[in-house]
Coordinates of C-alpha atoms in Angstrom, one line a residue:
M1 CA 24.6 115.3 89.1
I2 CA 24.4 111.6 89.8
G3 CA 27.3 109.3 90.5
A4 CA 26.9 106.0 88.7
V5 CA 28.8 102.9 89.9
D6 CA 29.0 99.6 88.0
I7 CA 30.4 96.7 90.0
G8 CA 31.3 93.6 87.9
G9 CA 33.2 90.5 88.5
T10 CA 36.2 91.8 86.6
K11 CA 36.1 95.6 86.8
I12 CA 34.4 98.5 88.5
A13 CA 33.4 101.5 86.5
V14 CA 32.1 104.9 87.8
G15 CA 30.8 107.9 86.0
I16 CA 29.0 111.3 86.5
V17 CA 25.7 111.4 84.7
D18 CA 23.4 114.4 84.0
G19 CA 19.6 114.5 83.9
D20 CA 19.5 113.5 80.3
G21 CA 21.6 110.4 80.9
K22 CA 24.8 111.9 79.4
V23 CA 28.1 110.6 80.9
L24 CA 30.2 113.6 81.7
A25 CA 33.2 111.8 83.2
R26 CA 34.2 108.2 84.0
R27 CA 36.9 106.1 85.6
E28 CA 37.4 102.3 86.0
C29 CA 39.6 99.9 87.8
S30 CA 39.9 96.1 88.4
T31 CA 37.5 94.6 90.9
D32 CA 40.3 92.7 92.6
A33 CA 37.6 90.9 94.8
D34 CA 40.3 88.9 96.6
L35 CA 41.7 92.1 98.1
G36 CA 38.5 92.6 100.0
Y37 CA 35.4 94.8 100.1
S38 CA 37.1 97.7 101.9
H39 CA 39.7 97.9 99.1
A40 CA 36.9 98.0 96.4
V41 CA 34.9 100.7 98.3
G42 CA 38.0 102.8 98.7
N43 CA 38.6 102.6 94.9
I44 CA 35.0 103.6 94.3
Q45 CA 35.2 106.6 96.6
T46 CA 38.4 107.7 94.9
M47 CA 37.1 107.4 91.4
L48 CA 33.8 109.1 92.2
R49 CA 35.7 112.1 93.7
A50 CA 38.1 112.2 90.7
S51 CA 35.2 112.0 88.2
A52 CA 33.2 114.7 90.0
F53 CA 36.3 117.0 89.9
T54 CA 36.7 116.3 86.2
A55 CA 33.0 117.2 85.6
N56 CA 33.3 120.2 87.8
T57 CA 30.3 119.3 89.8
H58 CA 29.0 118.0 93.1
L59 CA 27.1 114.7 93.6
S60 CA 23.4 114.9 94.5
G61 CA 23.0 111.1 94.6
I62 CA 24.7 107.8 93.8
G63 CA 23.2 104.8 91.9
I64 CA 24.9 101.4 92.0
G65 CA 24.4 98.6 89.6
S66 CA 26.2 95.4 90.7
T67 CA 26.4 91.8 89.6
G68 CA 24.2 89.8 92.0
P69 CA 22.5 88.6 93.9
V70 CA 22.1 92.0 95.7
L71 CA 19.4 93.1 98.2
P72 CA 18.0 96.4 96.8
L73 CA 15.8 97.0 99.9
T74 CA 18.7 96.9 102.3
G75 CA 21.6 97.8 100.1
E76 CA 23.6 94.6 100.9
F77 CA 25.4 92.1 98.8
G78 CA 24.0 88.5 98.8
D79 CA 25.8 85.4 97.7
V80 CA 27.7 86.8 94.8
N81 CA 29.7 84.2 93.0
F82 CA 32.4 86.6 92.0
F83 CA 33.0 88.0 95.5
P84 CA 31.6 85.6 98.0
N85 CA 33.4 87.1 100.9
W86 CA 31.5 90.4 100.5
K87 CA 28.2 88.9 101.6
G88 CA 26.4 91.2 104.0
Q89 CA 28.5 94.2 103.1
N90 CA 26.5 97.4 102.5
P91 CA 27.9 99.8 99.8
V92 CA 24.7 101.9 100.0
K93 CA 25.2 102.6 103.7
D94 CA 29.0 103.2 103.3
L95 CA 28.8 105.5 100.3
S96 CA 25.9 107.4 101.8
E97 CA 28.0 108.1 104.9
S98 CA 31.0 109.0 102.8
F99 CA 29.3 111.5 100.4
Q100 CA 26.3 112.5 102.5
V101 CA 23.8 111.8 99.6
M102 CA 21.1 109.3 98.9
V103 CA 22.4 106.0 97.5
A104 CA 20.5 103.2 95.8
M105 CA 21.6 99.8 94.5
E106 CA 20.1 97.4 92.0
N107 CA 21.3 94.3 90.2
D108 CA 23.3 95.6 87.3
A109 CA 21.1 94.1 84.6
D110 CA 18.0 95.5 86.3
A111 CA 19.5 98.9 86.5
A112 CA 20.6 98.8 82.8
A113 CA 17.1 97.6 81.8
L114 CA 15.5 100.6 83.5
G115 CA 18.0 102.9 81.8
E116 CA 17.3 101.3 78.4
A117 CA 13.6 101.6 78.9
G118 CA 13.9 105.2 79.8
W119 CA 16.5 106.5 77.3
G120 CA 17.5 103.7 75.0
A121 CA 16.2 101.1 72.5
G122 CA 13.4 100.1 74.9
K123 CA 11.9 103.6 75.2
N124 CA 8.1 103.4 75.0
K125 CA 8.2 99.6 75.0
K126 CA 5.8 97.9 77.4
R127 CA 7.8 94.6 77.4
L128 CA 11.6 94.5 77.1
I129 CA 14.3 91.9 77.7
Y130 CA 17.7 93.3 78.4
V131 CA 20.8 91.1 78.3
T132 CA 24.3 91.9 79.5
V133 CA 27.2 89.6 78.6
G134 CA 30.6 89.9 80.4
T135 CA 32.2 87.9 83.1
G136 CA 28.7 86.5 83.6
I137 CA 25.3 86.9 81.9
G138 CA 22.6 89.0 83.4
T139 CA 19.1 89.9 82.3
G140 CA 16.5 92.6 83.2
F141 CA 12.8 92.3 82.3
I142 CA 10.4 95.2 81.8
V143 CA 6.8 93.9 82.0
D144 CA 3.9 96.3 81.4
G145 CA 6.3 99.2 81.8
Q146 CA 7.6 98.0 85.2
L147 CA 10.8 96.2 86.2
Y148 CA 10.0 92.6 87.0
R149 CA 11.1 91.4 90.5
G150 CA 10.7 88.2 92.3
V151 CA 9.9 87.6 96.0
D152 CA 11.5 90.2 98.3
H153 CA 12.5 92.2 95.2
S154 CA 14.9 89.5 94.1
H155 CA 16.4 89.3 90.7
P156 CA 15.9 86.3 88.3
E157 CA 19.3 84.7 87.7
I158 CA 18.6 83.8 84.1
G159 CA 22.3 83.4 83.4
H160 CA 22.0 80.2 85.3
H161 CA 19.2 78.6 83.4
L162 CA 20.3 75.2 82.1
L163 CA 21.2 74.8 78.4
D164 CA 23.3 71.6 78.5
P165 CA 23.5 69.3 81.6
S166 CA 26.7 67.7 80.1
G167 CA 28.3 71.1 79.8
P168 CA 31.1 72.7 81.8
L169 CA 30.9 73.3 85.5
C170 CA 29.5 76.7 86.4
V171 CA 30.5 78.9 89.3
C172 CA 27.1 78.2 90.8
G173 CA 27.9 74.4 91.1
F174 CA 25.7 73.2 88.2
H175 CA 26.9 72.1 84.8
G176 CA 25.9 73.7 81.5
C177 CA 24.4 77.0 82.7
W178 CA 24.0 79.7 80.1
E179 CA 26.8 81.8 81.4
S180 CA 29.1 78.7 81.7
L181 CA 28.7 78.3 77.9
A182 CA 28.3 81.9 76.6
A183 CA 30.0 84.4 78.9
G184 CA 33.5 85.8 78.5
P185 CA 35.4 83.2 80.6
A186 CA 33.6 80.4 78.8
L187 CA 35.2 81.6 75.5
T188 CA 38.7 81.5 77.0
A189 CA 38.2 78.2 78.8
W190 CA 37.0 76.3 75.7
L191 CA 39.9 77.5 73.6
E192 CA 42.5 76.7 76.3
K193 CA 41.0 73.2 76.6
E194 CA 40.4 72.3 72.9
A195 CA 43.2 74.0 71.0
P196 CA 46.3 71.8 70.5
A197 CA 49.4 72.3 72.7
S198 CA 51.2 73.8 69.6
Y199 CA 48.6 76.6 69.3
A200 CA 50.6 79.8 68.8
H201 CA 48.4 82.2 70.9
R202 CA 48.0 80.3 74.2
D203 CA 49.8 83.0 76.2
D204 CA 47.6 85.7 77.9
L205 CA 44.3 84.5 76.2
T206 CA 41.3 86.7 77.0
A207 CA 37.9 86.9 75.4
K208 CA 38.9 90.2 73.7
R209 CA 42.1 88.7 72.4
I210 CA 40.2 85.7 71.0
C211 CA 37.8 88.0 69.2
E212 CA 40.6 89.9 67.7
L213 CA 42.2 86.7 66.5
A214 CA 38.9 85.5 65.0
M215 CA 38.8 88.8 63.0
T216 CA 42.1 87.9 61.4
G217 CA 40.8 84.5 60.4
D218 CA 42.5 82.4 63.1
E219 CA 41.0 78.9 62.9
W220 CA 40.8 78.0 66.5
A221 CA 39.6 81.5 67.6
S222 CA 36.9 81.4 65.0
K223 CA 35.7 78.0 66.2
A224 CA 35.6 79.3 69.8
V225 CA 33.6 82.4 68.7
D226 CA 31.1 80.3 66.6
R227 CA 30.5 78.0 69.6
E228 CA 30.0 80.9 71.9
A229 CA 27.7 82.6 69.5
Y230 CA 25.6 79.4 69.1
Y231 CA 25.0 79.2 72.9
L232 CA 24.4 82.9 73.2
G233 CA 21.7 82.7 70.4
L234 CA 20.2 79.6 72.0
G235 CA 19.8 81.3 75.4
L236 CA 18.3 84.4 73.8
A237 CA 15.8 82.4 71.8
N238 CA 14.8 80.6 75.1
L239 CA 14.1 84.0 76.7
V240 CA 11.9 85.1 73.8
T241 CA 10.0 81.8 73.9
M242 CA 9.4 82.1 77.7
F243 CA 8.7 85.9 78.0
T244 CA 7.3 86.9 74.6
P245 CA 8.6 90.5 74.7
D246 CA 7.8 93.4 72.3
P247 CA 9.8 93.0 69.1
T248 CA 13.1 94.1 70.7
V249 CA 15.7 92.3 72.7
S250 CA 18.4 94.7 73.8
L251 CA 22.0 93.6 74.2
T252 CA 24.6 95.6 76.1
V253 CA 26.9 95.7 73.1
R254 CA 27.7 98.2 70.3
V255 CA 27.5 96.2 67.1
L256 CA 29.4 96.8 63.9
R257 CA 29.1 94.6 60.9
L258 CA 32.4 93.2 59.5
G259 CA 31.7 90.8 56.6
T260 CA 30.0 87.7 58.1
T261 CA 31.1 88.7 61.6
L262 CA 29.6 91.0 64.2
V263 CA 32.0 92.9 66.3
A264 CA 30.3 93.8 69.6
G265 CA 32.0 96.1 72.1
G266 CA 35.2 94.0 72.1
W267 CA 33.3 90.8 71.4
V268 CA 33.0 89.0 68.1
T269 CA 29.9 87.0 67.5
S270 CA 29.6 85.0 64.3
I271 CA 26.5 84.9 62.1
S272 CA 25.6 81.6 63.9
L273 CA 24.2 83.8 66.7
T274 CA 21.5 85.3 64.6
N275 CA 20.9 82.0 62.7
T276 CA 20.3 80.2 66.0
F277 CA 18.2 83.0 67.4
D278 CA 16.1 83.3 64.3
A279 CA 15.5 79.5 64.2
G280 CA 14.5 79.4 67.9
C281 CA 12.1 82.4 67.4
S282 CA 10.6 81.3 64.1
S283 CA 7.1 81.8 65.4
R284 CA 7.7 85.4 66.5
T285 CA 9.2 88.5 64.9
V286 CA 11.8 89.7 67.4
T287 CA 14.9 91.8 66.6
L288 CA 18.2 91.9 68.5
V289 CA 19.3 95.5 68.9
P290 CA 22.4 97.1 70.5
A291 CA 21.9 98.9 73.8
A292 CA 22.1 102.7 73.7

């Protein structure tokens, strides 16, 4: 059985996966990047052992998907915006020594794109765009059946392609990057800035909470969601224009339709997402589908 590790800017999730891609057990915790790399690796080790015990199995290998940049050839973290003090740390080496198994690490979106191409909505597709939306925005590209990599196996940071130079400051230092307009924190930041001081739901705002409020018809939450959906759709349309994939763009969301609203794995994206996407891709027939 394979131990799967997903390291994000907000949380770390681990699981035990069989040869068919079925998750047999899982755990998760907060990333708590400020507490340091050693604290995070300790949590990963504890959760892997607990998950293996729950699944009544032993690990034969470990795969890590992490927000990047990461260096898949060496197993080290690069200049990751969400945990800059981890640069040069090597979870591949540390987990291999701890569990005495082979360990590999990829950018999380690249790892997910490979999984989607093998078992999910991208199966048997020669060209696939995979997009993950969370604390940031990541993408993975399958071209002619192979994962696209840049120089030195680097990962394209498409979440930082520019949509609006007058937009909000991004963690990378630019203004108006895609993820500064359409990732989870952007939703919260916009509502906190634009809603009046008298807004009744200012306390403990999160992207999930804003989505829940939008579902109840809350005016300001709905405005925030529509704005977020517009920029998400705009970025997706840009990707299709630039990369011309097969007629599938896979999102890491589970989508349920609720009236004119899409509820996506804790997110809510209004119909403006699909309208913006369709308008931007008017010359091509491409469908957004949920990841498996």
